[in-house]
Amino acid sequence: MDGFYNLLVSFEYSFVANNRFGKSFDDQLELLVNKFMNKELCDNTYLKLLQIYYYKYEFEKNVKGMRYCLLRMQQINSYKKNRRQRVRYPKIHFFAIYENSIRDFLLNQHSLYLDMIAQFVKEVLFVDTLLTILFMTVLVVLLKMNFYWSFILSLIIYFIIYFVCQYNLKESRVDVRCSNLSKKVDKQLVLLDVSLRR
């Protein structure tokens, strides 16, 4: 854990645990976020900050704000296991250790992140299958290629398209969704997210 994490825990205990939301809460939270700006953070610190913002938006009945925080939390949490995707957040240090309150919070939430990824995979498979059939039809009917070789070539194209989409576009879909939701999120939180990606 970095030193910022302890600041957030103290803040959460002082304000969130006692349901002290309002202008004072917003001002203090903004000051904390400004301290984190352009700094390197550990994953649990960013997860805790998103969790606090989730509680804020829950109090304000800001559903889109809640969805933004939850989706980002689930995305960042998935990177604890997926090392390849960590390059998307170069200023976050990832650790295998889970902070108990964050882990419990995530376990009790529906996984928007996994739902979005599953939907993306379904769409990719559907489009990929159509393109492959079209490609194979062109090879056999128009170019008069042998059926066996056109099938093999089409299968190779199918897997190339699938893996390119799976490994390069999957997380971009989540980012696009977060970008749409960010219109209902505090500007400082969005700026912090951008700074952690640079």
PDB file of C-alpha atoms in Angstrom:
ATOM      1  CA  MET A   1       0.000   0.000   0.000  1.00  0.00           C
ATOM      2  CA  ASP A   2       1.110   3.578  -0.588  1.00  0.00           C
ATOM      3  CA  GLY A   3       0.634   6.449   1.854  1.00  0.00           C
ATOM      4  CA  PHE A   4      -2.381   7.704  -0.071  1.00  0.00           C
ATOM      5  CA  TYR A   5      -4.358   4.602   0.801  1.00  0.00           C
ATOM      6  CA  ASN A   6      -4.288   5.420   4.516  1.00  0.00           C
ATOM      7  CA  LEU A   7      -5.555   8.937   3.766  1.00  0.00           C
ATOM      8  CA  LEU A   8      -8.536   7.451   1.963  1.00  0.00           C
ATOM      9  CA  VAL A   9      -9.301   4.993   4.751  1.00  0.00           C
ATOM     10  CA  SER A  10      -9.284   7.851   7.287  1.00  0.00           C
ATOM     11  CA  PHE A  11     -11.474   9.930   4.996  1.00  0.00           C
ATOM     12  CA  GLU A  12     -13.888   7.051   4.511  1.00  0.00           C
ATOM     13  CA  TYR A  13     -14.114   6.487   8.268  1.00  0.00           C
ATOM     14  CA  SER A  14     -14.709  10.186   8.968  1.00  0.00           C
ATOM     15  CA  PHE A  15     -17.279  10.876   6.269  1.00  0.00           C
ATOM     16  CA  VAL A  16     -18.723   7.786   4.590  1.00  0.00           C
ATOM     17  CA  ALA A  17     -19.087   5.607   7.689  1.00  0.00           C
ATOM     18  CA  ASN A  18     -20.977   8.439   9.414  1.00  0.00           C
ATOM     19  CA  ASN A  19     -23.015   9.279   6.301  1.00  0.00           C
ATOM     20  CA  ARG A  20     -21.627  12.838   6.262  1.00  0.00           C
ATOM     21  CA  PHE A  21     -22.173  13.675   2.619  1.00  0.00           C
ATOM     22  CA  GLY A  22     -22.480  17.238   1.373  1.00  0.00           C
ATOM     23  CA  LYS A  23     -20.346  20.248   0.488  1.00  0.00           C
ATOM     24  CA  SER A  24     -17.688  19.569   3.126  1.00  0.00           C
ATOM     25  CA  PHE A  25     -17.389  15.984   1.895  1.00  0.00           C
ATOM     26  CA  ASP A  26     -17.098  17.116  -1.742  1.00  0.00           C
ATOM     27  CA  ASP A  27     -14.483  19.758  -0.932  1.00  0.00           C
ATOM     28  CA  GLN A  28     -12.320  17.376   1.103  1.00  0.00           C
ATOM     29  CA  LEU A  29     -12.602  14.648  -1.533  1.00  0.00           C
ATOM     30  CA  GLU A  30     -11.569  17.062  -4.273  1.00  0.00           C
ATOM     31  CA  LEU A  31      -8.512  18.091  -2.223  1.00  0.00           C
ATOM     32  CA  LEU A  32      -7.538  14.434  -1.856  1.00  0.00           C
ATOM     33  CA  VAL A  33      -7.921  13.755  -5.576  1.00  0.00           C
ATOM     34  CA  ASN A  34      -5.767  16.787  -6.362  1.00  0.00           C
ATOM     35  CA  LYS A  35      -3.004  15.273  -4.197  1.00  0.00           C
ATOM     36  CA  PHE A  36      -3.136  12.091  -6.279  1.00  0.00           C
ATOM     37  CA  MET A  37      -3.038  13.875  -9.623  1.00  0.00           C
ATOM     38  CA  ASN A  38      -0.010  12.939 -11.786  1.00  0.00           C
ATOM     39  CA  LYS A  39       1.271  10.615  -9.044  1.00  0.00           C
ATOM     40  CA  GLU A  40       1.811   6.876  -9.137  1.00  0.00           C
ATOM     41  CA  LEU A  41      -0.738   4.945  -7.079  1.00  0.00           C
ATOM     42  CA  CYS A  42      -1.158   1.351  -5.992  1.00  0.00           C
ATOM     43  CA  ASP A  43      -4.194  -0.461  -7.339  1.00  0.00           C
ATOM     44  CA  ASN A  44      -5.932  -0.660  -3.962  1.00  0.00           C
ATOM     45  CA  THR A  45      -5.655   3.115  -3.521  1.00  0.00           C
ATOM     46  CA  TYR A  46      -7.426   3.779  -6.802  1.00  0.00           C
ATOM     47  CA  LEU A  47      -9.999   1.078  -6.068  1.00  0.00           C
ATOM     48  CA  LYS A  48     -10.693   2.623  -2.643  1.00  0.00           C
ATOM     49  CA  LEU A  49     -11.108   6.082  -4.197  1.00  0.00           C
ATOM     50  CA  LEU A  50     -13.575   4.705  -6.742  1.00  0.00           C
ATOM     51  CA  GLN A  51     -15.415   2.937  -3.938  1.00  0.00           C
ATOM     52  CA  ILE A  52     -15.776   6.216  -2.007  1.00  0.00           C
ATOM     53  CA  TYR A  53     -17.070   7.961  -5.128  1.00  0.00           C
ATOM     54  CA  TYR A  54     -19.520   5.091  -5.597  1.00  0.00           C
ATOM     55  CA  TYR A  55     -20.944   5.760  -2.118  1.00  0.00           C
ATOM     56  CA  LYS A  56     -21.147   9.476  -2.934  1.00  0.00           C
ATOM     57  CA  TYR A  57     -23.100   8.836  -6.135  1.00  0.00           C
ATOM     58  CA  GLU A  58     -25.273   6.282  -4.370  1.00  0.00           C
ATOM     59  CA  PHE A  59     -26.209   8.956  -1.804  1.00  0.00           C
ATOM     60  CA  GLU A  60     -26.924  11.398  -4.661  1.00  0.00           C
ATOM     61  CA  LYS A  61     -28.907   8.711  -6.536  1.00  0.00           C
ATOM     62  CA  ASN A  62     -26.572   9.232  -9.510  1.00  0.00           C
ATOM     63  CA  VAL A  63     -26.938   5.826 -11.218  1.00  0.00           C
ATOM     64  CA  LYS A  64     -24.570   6.609 -14.097  1.00  0.00           C
ATOM     65  CA  GLY A  65     -21.916   7.791 -11.663  1.00  0.00           C
ATOM     66  CA  MET A  66     -22.294   4.557  -9.692  1.00  0.00           C
ATOM     67  CA  ARG A  67     -22.001   2.507 -12.880  1.00  0.00           C
ATOM     68  CA  TYR A  68     -18.853   4.376 -13.905  1.00  0.00           C
ATOM     69  CA  CYS A  69     -17.153   3.694 -10.570  1.00  0.00           C
ATOM     70  CA  LEU A  70     -18.212   0.046 -10.448  1.00  0.00           C
ATOM     71  CA  LEU A  71     -17.179  -0.633 -14.038  1.00  0.00           C
ATOM     72  CA  ARG A  72     -13.762   0.977 -13.520  1.00  0.00           C
ATOM     73  CA  MET A  73     -13.288  -0.908 -10.243  1.00  0.00           C
ATOM     74  CA  GLN A  74     -14.082  -4.234 -11.886  1.00  0.00           C
ATOM     75  CA  GLN A  75     -11.803  -3.408 -14.818  1.00  0.00           C
ATOM     76  CA  ILE A  76      -8.867  -2.427 -12.590  1.00  0.00           C
ATOM     77  CA  ASN A  77      -9.507  -5.440 -10.375  1.00  0.00           C
ATOM     78  CA  SER A  78      -9.328  -7.753 -13.404  1.00  0.00           C
ATOM     79  CA  TYR A  79      -5.855  -6.393 -14.153  1.00  0.00           C
ATOM     80  CA  LYS A  80      -4.579  -7.880 -10.900  1.00  0.00           C
ATOM     81  CA  LYS A  81      -4.720 -11.222 -12.716  1.00  0.00           C
ATOM     82  CA  ASN A  82      -4.213 -10.030 -16.289  1.00  0.00           C
ATOM     83  CA  ARG A  83      -0.667  -8.668 -16.485  1.00  0.00           C
ATOM     84  CA  ARG A  84      -0.845  -7.958 -20.215  1.00  0.00           C
ATOM     85  CA  GLN A  85      -3.579  -5.353 -19.751  1.00  0.00           C
ATOM     86  CA  ARG A  86      -1.733  -3.449 -17.021  1.00  0.00           C
ATOM     87  CA  VAL A  87       0.032  -1.342 -19.644  1.00  0.00           C
ATOM     88  CA  ARG A  88      -3.256   0.545 -19.981  1.00  0.00           C
ATOM     89  CA  TYR A  89      -2.556   2.071 -16.556  1.00  0.00           C
ATOM     90  CA  PRO A  90       1.224   2.618 -16.425  1.00  0.00           C
ATOM     91  CA  LYS A  91       1.009   4.772 -13.281  1.00  0.00           C
ATOM     92  CA  ILE A  92      -0.757   2.118 -11.215  1.00  0.00           C
ATOM     93  CA  HIS A  93       1.293  -0.457  -9.309  1.00  0.00           C
ATOM     94  CA  PHE A  94      -0.590  -3.748  -9.215  1.00  0.00           C
ATOM     95  CA  PHE A  95      -0.378  -6.160  -6.300  1.00  0.00           C
ATOM     96  CA  ALA A  96      -1.868  -9.616  -5.739  1.00  0.00           C
ATOM     97  CA  ILE A  97      -3.089  -8.595  -2.273  1.00  0.00           C
ATOM     98  CA  TYR A  98      -6.759  -7.652  -1.967  1.00  0.00           C
ATOM     99  CA  GLU A  99      -7.867  -5.103   0.602  1.00  0.00           C
ATOM    100  CA  ASN A 100     -10.701  -6.751   2.530  1.00  0.00           C
ATOM    101  CA  SER A 101     -13.341  -4.009   2.291  1.00  0.00           C
ATOM    102  CA  ILE A 102     -12.734  -3.604  -1.453  1.00  0.00           C
ATOM    103  CA  ARG A 103     -12.859  -7.351  -2.056  1.00  0.00           C
ATOM    104  CA  ASP A 104     -16.105  -7.676  -0.077  1.00  0.00           C
ATOM    105  CA  PHE A 105     -17.610  -4.699  -1.909  1.00  0.00           C
ATOM    106  CA  LEU A 106     -16.809  -6.178  -5.334  1.00  0.00           C
ATOM    107  CA  LEU A 107     -18.070  -9.628  -4.374  1.00  0.00           C
ATOM    108  CA  ASN A 108     -21.450  -8.137  -3.485  1.00  0.00           C
ATOM    109  CA  GLN A 109     -21.838  -6.287  -6.807  1.00  0.00           C
ATOM    110  CA  HIS A 110     -23.128  -7.551 -10.132  1.00  0.00           C
ATOM    111  CA  SER A 111     -20.272  -7.746 -12.638  1.00  0.00           C
ATOM    112  CA  LEU A 112     -20.963  -5.062 -15.248  1.00  0.00           C
ATOM    113  CA  TYR A 113     -17.460  -5.622 -16.585  1.00  0.00           C
ATOM    114  CA  LEU A 114     -17.897  -9.361 -17.274  1.00  0.00           C
ATOM    115  CA  ASP A 115     -21.343  -8.760 -18.777  1.00  0.00           C
ATOM    116  CA  MET A 116     -19.903  -6.180 -21.152  1.00  0.00           C
ATOM    117  CA  ILE A 117     -17.022  -8.444 -22.166  1.00  0.00           C
ATOM    118  CA  ALA A 118     -19.416 -11.382 -22.724  1.00  0.00           C
ATOM    119  CA  GLN A 119     -21.666  -9.219 -24.911  1.00  0.00           C
ATOM    120  CA  PHE A 120     -18.647  -8.000 -26.875  1.00  0.00           C
ATOM    121  CA  VAL A 121     -17.474 -11.591 -27.488  1.00  0.00           C
ATOM    122  CA  LYS A 122     -20.945 -12.567 -28.746  1.00  0.00           C
ATOM    123  CA  GLU A 123     -20.956  -9.649 -31.185  1.00  0.00           C
ATOM    124  CA  VAL A 124     -17.445 -10.475 -32.398  1.00  0.00           C
ATOM    125  CA  LEU A 125     -18.345 -14.137 -32.953  1.00  0.00           C
ATOM    126  CA  PHE A 126     -21.480 -13.179 -34.888  1.00  0.00           C
ATOM    127  CA  VAL A 127     -19.749 -10.655 -37.167  1.00  0.00           C
ATOM    128  CA  ASP A 128     -16.670 -12.864 -37.529  1.00  0.00           C
ATOM    129  CA  THR A 129     -18.811 -15.820 -38.639  1.00  0.00           C
ATOM    130  CA  LEU A 130     -20.642 -13.700 -41.221  1.00  0.00           C
ATOM    131  CA  LEU A 131     -17.376 -12.307 -42.615  1.00  0.00           C
ATOM    132  CA  THR A 132     -15.842 -15.775 -42.777  1.00  0.00           C
ATOM    133  CA  ILE A 133     -18.834 -17.215 -44.640  1.00  0.00           C
ATOM    134  CA  LEU A 134     -18.751 -14.275 -47.047  1.00  0.00           C
ATOM    135  CA  PHE A 135     -14.997 -14.681 -47.553  1.00  0.00           C
ATOM    136  CA  MET A 136     -15.344 -18.414 -48.191  1.00  0.00           C
ATOM    137  CA  THR A 137     -18.200 -17.814 -50.638  1.00  0.00           C
ATOM    138  CA  VAL A 138     -16.054 -15.379 -52.614  1.00  0.00           C
ATOM    139  CA  LEU A 139     -13.176 -17.881 -52.734  1.00  0.00           C
ATOM    140  CA  VAL A 140     -15.329 -20.813 -53.878  1.00  0.00           C
ATOM    141  CA  VAL A 141     -17.920 -19.146 -56.115  1.00  0.00           C
ATOM    142  CA  LEU A 142     -16.069 -16.223 -57.659  1.00  0.00           C
ATOM    143  CA  LEU A 143     -12.448 -17.323 -57.528  1.00  0.00           C
ATOM    144  CA  LYS A 144     -13.217 -21.025 -58.061  1.00  0.00           C
ATOM    145  CA  MET A 145     -10.829 -22.109 -55.327  1.00  0.00           C
ATOM    146  CA  ASN A 146     -10.855 -25.692 -54.097  1.00  0.00           C
ATOM    147  CA  PHE A 147     -13.429 -26.065 -51.273  1.00  0.00           C
ATOM    148  CA  TYR A 148     -10.964 -27.717 -48.882  1.00  0.00           C
ATOM    149  CA  TRP A 149      -8.343 -24.966 -49.239  1.00  0.00           C
ATOM    150  CA  SER A 150     -10.914 -22.193 -49.126  1.00  0.00           C
ATOM    151  CA  PHE A 151     -12.283 -23.689 -45.902  1.00  0.00           C
ATOM    152  CA  ILE A 152      -8.791 -23.837 -44.330  1.00  0.00           C
ATOM    153  CA  LEU A 153      -7.998 -20.267 -45.417  1.00  0.00           C
ATOM    154  CA  SER A 154     -11.371 -19.004 -44.146  1.00  0.00           C
ATOM    155  CA  LEU A 155     -10.799 -20.718 -40.811  1.00  0.00           C
ATOM    156  CA  ILE A 156      -7.419 -19.005 -40.466  1.00  0.00           C
ATOM    157  CA  ILE A 157      -9.027 -15.621 -41.247  1.00  0.00           C
ATOM    158  CA  TYR A 158     -11.758 -16.376 -38.695  1.00  0.00           C
ATOM    159  CA  PHE A 159      -9.269 -16.936 -35.873  1.00  0.00           C
ATOM    160  CA  ILE A 160      -7.130 -13.938 -36.851  1.00  0.00           C
ATOM    161  CA  ILE A 161     -10.153 -11.632 -36.701  1.00  0.00           C
ATOM    162  CA  TYR A 162     -11.300 -13.154 -33.408  1.00  0.00           C
ATOM    163  CA  PHE A 163      -7.955 -12.815 -31.645  1.00  0.00           C
ATOM    164  CA  VAL A 164      -7.320  -9.295 -32.949  1.00  0.00           C
ATOM    165  CA  CYS A 165     -10.720  -8.184 -31.607  1.00  0.00           C
ATOM    166  CA  GLN A 166     -10.378 -10.131 -28.380  1.00  0.00           C
ATOM    167  CA  TYR A 167      -6.955  -8.767 -27.442  1.00  0.00           C
ATOM    168  CA  ASN A 168      -7.061  -5.277 -28.908  1.00  0.00           C
ATOM    169  CA  LEU A 169     -10.666  -4.067 -28.900  1.00  0.00           C
ATOM    170  CA  LYS A 170     -12.216  -5.715 -25.843  1.00  0.00           C
ATOM    171  CA  GLU A 171     -10.941  -3.198 -23.281  1.00  0.00           C
ATOM    172  CA  SER A 172     -11.604  -0.334 -25.674  1.00  0.00           C
ATOM    173  CA  ARG A 173     -15.309  -1.214 -25.508  1.00  0.00           C
ATOM    174  CA  VAL A 174     -15.212  -0.801 -21.727  1.00  0.00           C
ATOM    175  CA  ASP A 175     -13.357   2.506 -22.075  1.00  0.00           C
ATOM    176  CA  VAL A 176     -15.971   3.817 -24.516  1.00  0.00           C
ATOM    177  CA  ARG A 177     -18.737   2.892 -22.075  1.00  0.00           C
ATOM    178  CA  CYS A 178     -16.882   4.588 -19.209  1.00  0.00           C
ATOM    179  CA  SER A 179     -16.362   7.656 -21.362  1.00  0.00           C
ATOM    180  CA  ASN A 180     -20.124   7.895 -21.941  1.00  0.00           C
ATOM    181  CA  LEU A 181     -20.846   7.455 -18.234  1.00  0.00           C
ATOM    182  CA  SER A 182     -18.161   9.987 -17.247  1.00  0.00           C
ATOM    183  CA  LYS A 183     -20.468  12.854 -18.227  1.00  0.00           C
ATOM    184  CA  LYS A 184     -22.212  12.249 -14.888  1.00  0.00           C
ATOM    185  CA  VAL A 185     -18.967  11.939 -12.908  1.00  0.00           C
ATOM    186  CA  ASP A 186     -16.932  14.588 -11.072  1.00  0.00           C
ATOM    187  CA  LYS A 187     -14.412  16.186 -13.412  1.00  0.00           C
ATOM    188  CA  GLN A 188     -11.516  15.627 -10.985  1.00  0.00           C
ATOM    189  CA  LEU A 189     -12.093  11.868 -10.954  1.00  0.00           C
ATOM    190  CA  VAL A 190     -12.099  11.734 -14.759  1.00  0.00           C
ATOM    191  CA  LEU A 191      -8.907  13.824 -14.901  1.00  0.00           C
ATOM    192  CA  LEU A 192      -7.245  11.506 -12.391  1.00  0.00           C
ATOM    193  CA  ASP A 193      -8.150   8.484 -14.505  1.00  0.00           C
ATOM    194  CA  VAL A 194      -6.584  10.162 -17.548  1.00  0.00           C
ATOM    195  CA  SER A 195      -3.421  11.046 -15.585  1.00  0.00           C
ATOM    196  CA  LEU A 196      -2.980   7.414 -14.505  1.00  0.00           C
ATOM    197  CA  ARG A 197      -2.932   6.346 -18.146  1.00  0.00           C
ATOM    198  CA  ARG A 198      -0.105   8.649 -19.232  1.00  0.00           C
TER     199      ARG A 198
END
